[in-house]
Amino acid sequence: MVWMSLFHEWKNFLLLSHDEKSVDRPGDPKSLLWKVDFVLQNLPEWMGGGEADIDRWKNGLRFKRTNSSIYGEASTSKASVGGRYAAAFLDEFSQMRNAAAVYA
């Protein structure tokens, strides 16, 4: 998802986990978007590393150069309703209370 966002235009991705803390919790290496931040901060500058070309907010980020984005949400039966994503990452899917509804 990071690679696609860095090098392909207008791609949107969704990260789902069982609760909001698991999606985005600053300073917590277990949260999904912390991992995305870590990857981006450790890429070489020529590959898009650093933070200059990225807008970051709670539960999401946008790559300015490509207009691609990665969003994170807690899993609910309404997760990603109305959204259009190239791919979704379902973290700990077996632990989601609403797994069947989210999958549907």
Short mmCIF file of C-alpha atoms in Angstrom, two decimals:
data_model
loop_
_atom_site.label_atom_id
_atom_site.label_comp_id
_atom_site.label_asym_id
_atom_site.label_seq_id
_atom_site.Cartn_x
_atom_site.Cartn_y
_atom_site.Cartn_z
CA MET A 1 0.00 0.00 0.00
CA VAL A 2 2.86 2.37 0.79
CA TRP A 3 4.63 1.52 -2.46
CA MET A 4 1.46 1.97 -4.51
CA SER A 5 0.75 5.27 -2.78
CA LEU A 6 4.25 6.54 -3.47
CA PHE A 7 4.39 5.62 -7.14
CA HIS A 8 0.81 5.44 -8.46
CA GLU A 9 -1.69 8.27 -8.69
CA TRP A 10 -5.13 8.40 -7.14
CA LYS A 11 -4.99 5.12 -5.20
CA ASN A 12 -6.87 4.85 -1.91
CA PHE A 13 -6.31 2.14 0.67
CA LEU A 14 -8.05 1.13 3.88
CA LEU A 15 -6.55 -0.35 7.04
CA LEU A 16 -9.06 -1.99 9.38
CA SER A 17 -8.40 -3.27 12.88
CA HIS A 18 -10.57 -4.34 15.78
CA ASP A 19 -10.41 -0.96 17.58
CA GLU A 20 -9.29 2.59 16.90
CA LYS A 21 -6.18 2.34 19.10
CA SER A 22 -4.93 -0.50 16.96
CA VAL A 23 -5.35 1.64 13.85
CA ASP A 24 -3.60 4.84 14.93
CA ARG A 25 -2.04 5.52 18.29
CA PRO A 26 0.93 7.92 18.22
CA GLY A 27 4.05 6.39 19.70
CA ASP A 28 2.63 2.85 19.73
CA PRO A 29 4.56 0.52 17.41
CA LYS A 30 1.67 -1.95 17.52
CA SER A 31 -0.70 0.42 15.70
CA LEU A 32 -1.00 0.08 11.94
CA LEU A 33 -0.40 3.69 10.95
CA TRP A 34 2.63 3.89 13.26
CA LYS A 35 4.12 1.15 11.07
CA VAL A 36 3.32 3.13 7.91
CA ASP A 37 4.93 6.24 9.46
CA PHE A 38 8.02 4.20 10.36
CA VAL A 39 8.40 2.88 6.82
CA LEU A 40 8.04 6.36 5.34
CA GLN A 41 10.49 7.96 7.75
CA ASN A 42 13.13 5.35 6.95
CA LEU A 43 12.92 5.35 3.16
CA PRO A 44 15.67 7.07 1.20
CA GLU A 45 14.73 10.61 0.24
CA TRP A 46 14.72 9.79 -3.51
CA MET A 47 12.04 7.20 -2.85
CA GLY A 48 9.77 9.61 -1.02
CA GLY A 49 11.15 9.25 2.46
CA GLY A 50 10.65 11.93 5.06
CA GLU A 51 7.48 13.85 5.67
CA ALA A 52 7.62 16.79 3.26
CA ASP A 53 5.28 15.34 0.64
CA ILE A 54 2.77 13.78 3.06
CA ASP A 55 -0.26 15.22 4.84
CA ARG A 56 -0.84 13.27 8.06
CA TRP A 57 -3.86 13.41 10.37
CA LYS A 58 -5.48 11.05 12.85
CA ASN A 59 -6.35 7.81 11.07
CA GLY A 60 -4.96 8.76 7.70
CA LEU A 61 -2.40 10.24 5.39
CA ARG A 62 -2.26 11.60 1.85
CA PHE A 63 0.66 11.57 -0.53
CA LYS A 64 0.74 15.02 -2.12
CA ARG A 65 2.73 14.02 -5.19
CA THR A 66 0.39 11.19 -6.22
CA ASN A 67 -2.87 12.18 -4.49
CA SER A 68 -3.00 8.65 -3.10
CA SER A 69 -4.06 7.97 0.48
CA ILE A 70 -4.13 5.42 3.25
CA TYR A 71 -6.99 5.58 5.76
CA GLY A 72 -7.50 3.60 8.93
CA GLU A 73 -10.75 2.67 10.66
CA ALA A 74 -11.95 0.51 13.49
CA SER A 75 -13.99 -2.42 12.26
CA THR A 76 -17.71 -1.93 12.56
CA SER A 77 -20.57 -3.12 10.40
CA LYS A 78 -20.40 0.33 8.74
CA ALA A 79 -16.64 0.24 8.10
CA SER A 80 -15.72 1.76 4.74
CA VAL A 81 -19.34 2.43 3.77
CA GLY A 82 -19.29 4.91 0.91
CA GLY A 83 -15.55 4.52 0.42
CA ARG A 84 -13.86 3.25 -2.70
CA TYR A 85 -10.53 1.55 -2.08
CA ALA A 86 -8.03 -0.24 -4.28
CA ALA A 87 -7.39 -2.65 -1.40
CA ALA A 88 -8.21 -3.15 2.26
CA PHE A 89 -5.99 -4.65 4.95
CA LEU A 90 -7.98 -6.51 7.62
CA ASP A 91 -5.77 -6.70 10.70
CA GLU A 92 -6.61 -9.49 13.15
CA PHE A 93 -9.75 -10.27 11.18
CA SER A 94 -10.59 -13.31 13.30
CA GLN A 95 -10.78 -11.05 16.38
CA MET A 96 -13.31 -8.64 14.87
CA ARG A 97 -16.72 -8.87 16.53
CA ASN A 98 -18.40 -7.89 13.27
CA ALA A 99 -16.20 -9.97 10.97
CA ALA A 100 -19.07 -11.34 8.88
CA ALA A 101 -20.65 -7.90 8.42
CA VAL A 102 -17.30 -6.29 7.59
CA TYR A 103 -16.51 -9.02 5.09
CA ALA A 104 -19.92 -8.64 3.47
#
